[in-house]
Short mmCIF file of C-alpha atoms in Angstrom, two decimals:
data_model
loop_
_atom_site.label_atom_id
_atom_site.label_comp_id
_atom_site.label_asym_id
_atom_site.label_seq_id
_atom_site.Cartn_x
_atom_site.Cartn_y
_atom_site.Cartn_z
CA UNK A 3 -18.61 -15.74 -1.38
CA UNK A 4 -17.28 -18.24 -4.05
CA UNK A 5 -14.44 -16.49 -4.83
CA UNK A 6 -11.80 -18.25 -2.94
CA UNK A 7 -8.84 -16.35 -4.68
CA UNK A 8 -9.42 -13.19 -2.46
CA UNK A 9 -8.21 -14.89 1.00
CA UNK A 10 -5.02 -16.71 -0.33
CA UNK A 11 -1.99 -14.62 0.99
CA UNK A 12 -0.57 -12.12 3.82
CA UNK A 13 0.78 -8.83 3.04
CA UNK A 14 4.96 -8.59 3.64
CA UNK A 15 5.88 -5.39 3.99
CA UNK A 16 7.02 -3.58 0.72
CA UNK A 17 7.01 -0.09 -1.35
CA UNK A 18 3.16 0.18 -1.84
CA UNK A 19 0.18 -1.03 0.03
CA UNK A 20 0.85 -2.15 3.62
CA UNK A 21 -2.39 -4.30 3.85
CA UNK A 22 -5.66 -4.96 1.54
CA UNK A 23 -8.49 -4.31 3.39
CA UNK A 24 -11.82 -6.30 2.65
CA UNK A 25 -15.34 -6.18 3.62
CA UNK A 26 -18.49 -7.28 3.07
CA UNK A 27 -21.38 -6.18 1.94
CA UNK A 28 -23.98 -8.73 2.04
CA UNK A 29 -23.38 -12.28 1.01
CA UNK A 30 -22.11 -11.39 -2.80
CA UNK A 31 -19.90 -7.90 -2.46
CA UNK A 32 -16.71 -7.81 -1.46
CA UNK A 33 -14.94 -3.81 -1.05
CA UNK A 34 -11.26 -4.48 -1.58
CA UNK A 35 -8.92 -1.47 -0.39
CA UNK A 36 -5.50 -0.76 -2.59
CA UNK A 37 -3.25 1.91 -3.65
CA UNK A 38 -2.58 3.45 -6.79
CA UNK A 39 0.58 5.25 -7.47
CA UNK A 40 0.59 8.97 -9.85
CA UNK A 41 2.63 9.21 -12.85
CA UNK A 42 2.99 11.37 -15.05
CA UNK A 43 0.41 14.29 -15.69
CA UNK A 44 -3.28 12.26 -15.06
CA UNK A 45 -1.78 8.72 -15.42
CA UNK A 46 -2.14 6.11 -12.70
CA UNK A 47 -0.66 3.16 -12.92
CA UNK A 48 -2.16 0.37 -10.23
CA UNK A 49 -0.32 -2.80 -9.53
CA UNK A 50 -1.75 -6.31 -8.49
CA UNK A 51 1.26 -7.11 -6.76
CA UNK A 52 1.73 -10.36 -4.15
CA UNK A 53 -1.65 -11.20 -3.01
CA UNK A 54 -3.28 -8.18 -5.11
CA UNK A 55 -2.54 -9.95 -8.21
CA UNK A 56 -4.41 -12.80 -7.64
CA UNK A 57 -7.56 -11.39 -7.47
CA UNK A 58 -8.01 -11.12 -10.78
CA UNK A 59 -6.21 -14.22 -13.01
CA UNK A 60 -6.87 -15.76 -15.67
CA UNK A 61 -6.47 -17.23 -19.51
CA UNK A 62 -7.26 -14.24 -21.19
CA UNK A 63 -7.36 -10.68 -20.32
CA UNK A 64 -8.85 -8.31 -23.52
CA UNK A 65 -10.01 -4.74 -23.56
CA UNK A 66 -13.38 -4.09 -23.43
CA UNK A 67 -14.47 -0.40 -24.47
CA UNK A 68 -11.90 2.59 -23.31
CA UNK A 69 -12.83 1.95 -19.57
CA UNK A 70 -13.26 -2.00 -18.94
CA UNK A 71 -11.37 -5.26 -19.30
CA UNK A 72 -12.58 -8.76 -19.84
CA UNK A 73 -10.96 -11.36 -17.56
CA UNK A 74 -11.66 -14.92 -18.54
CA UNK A 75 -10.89 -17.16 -15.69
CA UNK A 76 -10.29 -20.72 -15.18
CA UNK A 77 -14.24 -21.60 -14.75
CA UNK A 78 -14.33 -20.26 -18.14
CA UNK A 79 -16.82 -17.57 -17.13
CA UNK A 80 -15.98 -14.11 -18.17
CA UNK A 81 -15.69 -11.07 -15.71
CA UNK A 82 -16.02 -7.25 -16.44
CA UNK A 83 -13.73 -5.59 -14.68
CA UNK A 84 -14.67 -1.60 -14.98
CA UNK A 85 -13.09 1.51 -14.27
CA UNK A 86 -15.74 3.82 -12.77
CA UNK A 87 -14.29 7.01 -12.47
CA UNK A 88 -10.96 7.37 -14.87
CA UNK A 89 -10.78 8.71 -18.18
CA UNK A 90 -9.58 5.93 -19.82
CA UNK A 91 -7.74 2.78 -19.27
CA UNK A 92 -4.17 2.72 -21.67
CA UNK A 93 -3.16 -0.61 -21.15
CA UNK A 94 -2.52 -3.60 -19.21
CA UNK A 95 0.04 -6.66 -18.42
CA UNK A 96 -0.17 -10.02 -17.14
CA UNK A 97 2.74 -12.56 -15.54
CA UNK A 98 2.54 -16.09 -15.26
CA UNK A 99 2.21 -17.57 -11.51
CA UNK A 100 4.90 -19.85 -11.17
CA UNK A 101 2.52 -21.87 -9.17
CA UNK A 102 0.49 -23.15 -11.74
CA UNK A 103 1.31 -21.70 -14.74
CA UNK A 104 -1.44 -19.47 -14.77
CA UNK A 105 -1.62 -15.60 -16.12
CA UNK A 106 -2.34 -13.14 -13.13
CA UNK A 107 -3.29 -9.31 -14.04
CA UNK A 108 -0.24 -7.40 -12.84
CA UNK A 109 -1.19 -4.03 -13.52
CA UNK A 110 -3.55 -1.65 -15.18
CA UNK A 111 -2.36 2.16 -16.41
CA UNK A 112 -4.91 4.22 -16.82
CA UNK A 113 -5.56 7.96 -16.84
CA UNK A 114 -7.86 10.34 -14.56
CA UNK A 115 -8.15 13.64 -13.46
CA UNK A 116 -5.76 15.34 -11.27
CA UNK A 117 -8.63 16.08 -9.00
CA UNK A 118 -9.60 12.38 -8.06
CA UNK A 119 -8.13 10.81 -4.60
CA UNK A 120 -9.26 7.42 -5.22
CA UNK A 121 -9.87 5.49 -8.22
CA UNK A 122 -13.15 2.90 -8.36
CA UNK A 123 -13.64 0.00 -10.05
CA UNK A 124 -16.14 -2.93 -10.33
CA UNK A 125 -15.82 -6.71 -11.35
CA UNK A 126 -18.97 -8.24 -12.53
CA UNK A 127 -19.61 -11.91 -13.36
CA UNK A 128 -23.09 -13.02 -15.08
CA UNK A 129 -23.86 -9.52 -14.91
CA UNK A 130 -23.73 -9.58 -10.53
CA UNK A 131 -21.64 -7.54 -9.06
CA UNK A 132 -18.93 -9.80 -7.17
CA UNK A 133 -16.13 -7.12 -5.95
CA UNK A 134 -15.41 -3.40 -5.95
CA UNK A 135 -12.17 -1.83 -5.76
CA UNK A 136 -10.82 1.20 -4.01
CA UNK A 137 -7.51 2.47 -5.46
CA UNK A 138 -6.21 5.15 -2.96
CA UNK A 139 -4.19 7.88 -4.63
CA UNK A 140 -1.65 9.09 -1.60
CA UNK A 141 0.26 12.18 -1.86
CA UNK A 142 4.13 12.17 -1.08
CA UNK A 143 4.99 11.93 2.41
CA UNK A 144 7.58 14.24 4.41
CA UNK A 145 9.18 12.81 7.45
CA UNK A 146 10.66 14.99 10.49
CA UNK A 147 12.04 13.54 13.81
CA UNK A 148 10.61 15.98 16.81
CA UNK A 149 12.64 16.05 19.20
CA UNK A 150 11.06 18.18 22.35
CA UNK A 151 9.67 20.61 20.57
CA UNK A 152 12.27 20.87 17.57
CA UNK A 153 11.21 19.25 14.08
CA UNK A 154 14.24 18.29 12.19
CA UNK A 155 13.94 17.04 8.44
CA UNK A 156 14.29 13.59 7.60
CA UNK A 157 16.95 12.27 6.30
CA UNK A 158 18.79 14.11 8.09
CA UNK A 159 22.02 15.65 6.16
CA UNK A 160 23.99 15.78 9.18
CA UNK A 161 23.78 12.23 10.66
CA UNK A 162 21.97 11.14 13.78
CA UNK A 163 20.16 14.14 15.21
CA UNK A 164 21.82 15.38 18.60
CA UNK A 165 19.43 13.96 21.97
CA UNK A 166 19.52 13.04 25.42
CA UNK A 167 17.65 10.39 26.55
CA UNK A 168 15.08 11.82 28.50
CA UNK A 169 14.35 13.66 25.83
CA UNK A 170 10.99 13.25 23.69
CA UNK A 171 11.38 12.16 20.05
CA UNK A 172 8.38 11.14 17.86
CA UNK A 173 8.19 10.75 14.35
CA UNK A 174 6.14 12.94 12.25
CA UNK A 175 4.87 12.46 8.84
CA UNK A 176 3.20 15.19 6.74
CA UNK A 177 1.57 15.44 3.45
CA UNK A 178 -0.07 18.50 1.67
CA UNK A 179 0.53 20.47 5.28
CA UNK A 180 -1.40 18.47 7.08
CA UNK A 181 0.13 15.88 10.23
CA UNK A 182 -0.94 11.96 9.33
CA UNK A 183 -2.26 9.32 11.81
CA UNK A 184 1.23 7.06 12.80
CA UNK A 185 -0.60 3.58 13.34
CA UNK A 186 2.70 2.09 14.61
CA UNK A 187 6.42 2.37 13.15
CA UNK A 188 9.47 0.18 12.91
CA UNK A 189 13.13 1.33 12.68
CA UNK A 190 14.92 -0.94 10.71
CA UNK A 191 18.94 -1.32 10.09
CA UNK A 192 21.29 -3.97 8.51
CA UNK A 193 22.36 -4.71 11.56
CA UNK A 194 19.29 -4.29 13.52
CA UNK A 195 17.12 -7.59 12.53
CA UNK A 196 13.41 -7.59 12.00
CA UNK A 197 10.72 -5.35 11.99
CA UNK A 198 10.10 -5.00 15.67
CA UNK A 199 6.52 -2.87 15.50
CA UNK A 200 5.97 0.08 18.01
CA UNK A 201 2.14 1.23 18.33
CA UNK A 202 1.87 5.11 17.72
CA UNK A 203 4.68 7.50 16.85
CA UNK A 204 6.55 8.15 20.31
CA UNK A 205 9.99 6.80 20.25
CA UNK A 206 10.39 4.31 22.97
CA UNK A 207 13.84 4.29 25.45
CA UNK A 208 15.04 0.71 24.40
CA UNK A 209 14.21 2.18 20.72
CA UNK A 210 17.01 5.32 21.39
CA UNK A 211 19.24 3.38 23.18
CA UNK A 212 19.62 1.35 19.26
CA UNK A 213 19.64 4.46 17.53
CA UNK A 214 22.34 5.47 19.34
CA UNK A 215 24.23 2.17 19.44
CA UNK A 216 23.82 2.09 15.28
CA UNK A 217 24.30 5.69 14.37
CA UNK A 218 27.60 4.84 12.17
CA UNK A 219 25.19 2.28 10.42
CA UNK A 220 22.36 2.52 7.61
CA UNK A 221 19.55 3.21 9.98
CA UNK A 222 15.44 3.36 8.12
CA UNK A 223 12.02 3.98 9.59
CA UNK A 224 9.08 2.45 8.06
CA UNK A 225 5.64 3.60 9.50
CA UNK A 226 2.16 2.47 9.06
CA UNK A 227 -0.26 5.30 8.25
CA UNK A 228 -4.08 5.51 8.39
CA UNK A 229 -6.15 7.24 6.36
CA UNK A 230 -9.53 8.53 7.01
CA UNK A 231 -11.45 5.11 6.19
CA UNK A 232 -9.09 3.36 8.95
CA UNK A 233 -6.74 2.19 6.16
CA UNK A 234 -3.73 1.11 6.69
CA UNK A 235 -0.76 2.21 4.01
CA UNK A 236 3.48 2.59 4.31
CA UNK A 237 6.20 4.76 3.98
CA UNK A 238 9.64 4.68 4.53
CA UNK A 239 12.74 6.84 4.89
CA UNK A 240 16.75 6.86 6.19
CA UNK A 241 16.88 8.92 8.96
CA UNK A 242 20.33 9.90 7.89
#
């Protein structure tokens, strides 16, 4: 695969995507995994941000019919970058990498029906099809602590839920009524350091013992979901 700008950075974790996830199909095709974020009504609005925005970069970026842009990159050789499955795309904006002066695509707002989880697209170059991307559409997330058999609502309005520590606490996430998959989670706190990753959703005993040591402090959880393609995505919320 020529195009080297697809394995240039790392993922730090942030508000959207927690990783881009890549494979290939056959020696030309690259699948590229993101996340798109609803706005209002049927827009979407998907952003090429830290190592996103470099897949697509260029001197020129024009639209090309309602549902394709032209990206002319620095080989000179244009690419069609098309929107399978929205309705149309509204516009789009560029930045400048500080790197090298060149323009990166930023992000694309488009529209789409309400009734589409994912949004498609294609990038073409001399007419071959070089790279398709997913944009996953996730619904809003709702975070509970369970403790035993309890589920209290997160953040909770009260402060740090009341536990002993034998007890069992997990963290739950749900979306449109259904329980997600918990890859791993991290509670996080200004006075807490780094992300220190635990696999799965059960709250470990050295993992209480901080909660309870910080519970006058700003205390967060950030976990890393899967969806049903294996993909990893984040969310984040106080827990008080």
């Amino acid at each position: 695969m020529k195009h080297t700008f697809i394995i240039l950075f790392c993922w730090l974790i942030g508000s959207s995507v927690w990783a881009q996830k890549e494979e290939k199909q056959g020696d030309d095709v690259v699948n590229i995994h993101m996340e798109g974020k609803r706005g209002n009504g049927d827009t979407v609005v998907i952003s090429f941000d830290r190592r996103g925005k470099y897949l697509f970069f260029g001197y020129d970026v024009q639209q090309e019919g309602d549902k394709a842009l032209k990206i002319r990159g620095r080989d000179y050789v244009d690419r069609i970058l098309s929107c399978e499955n929205c309705t149309k795309i509204v516009s789009f904006s560029q930045e400048e990498n500080k790197m090298n002066s060149m323009k990166c695509l930023k992000e694309i707002v488009l529209t789409a029906p309400l009734s589409e989880k994912h949004i498609s697209m294609t990038e073409t170059r001399k007419g071959k099809l070089g790279l398709t991307l997913k944009a996953m559409l996730y619904p809003k997330v709702a975070f509970f602590l369970k403790i035993n058999e309890e589920m209290i609502n997160l953040p909770s309005q009260t402060g740090l839920p009341h536990f002993q520590m034998e007890d069992t606490l997990r963290i739950v996430a749900v979306a449109d009524g259904k329980e997600l998959n918990i890859e791993k989670y991290a509670i996080v706190g200004s006075s807490m350091g780094d992300y220190n990753w635990h696999l799965g959703n059960l709250i470990t005993m050295d993992q209480k013992e901080r909660l309870l040591r910080n519970r006058s402090r700003n205390t967060s959880i950030v976990v890393v979901l899967l969806d049903e393609d294996g993909f990893g995505w984040n969310r984040g919320t106080d827990l008080w």
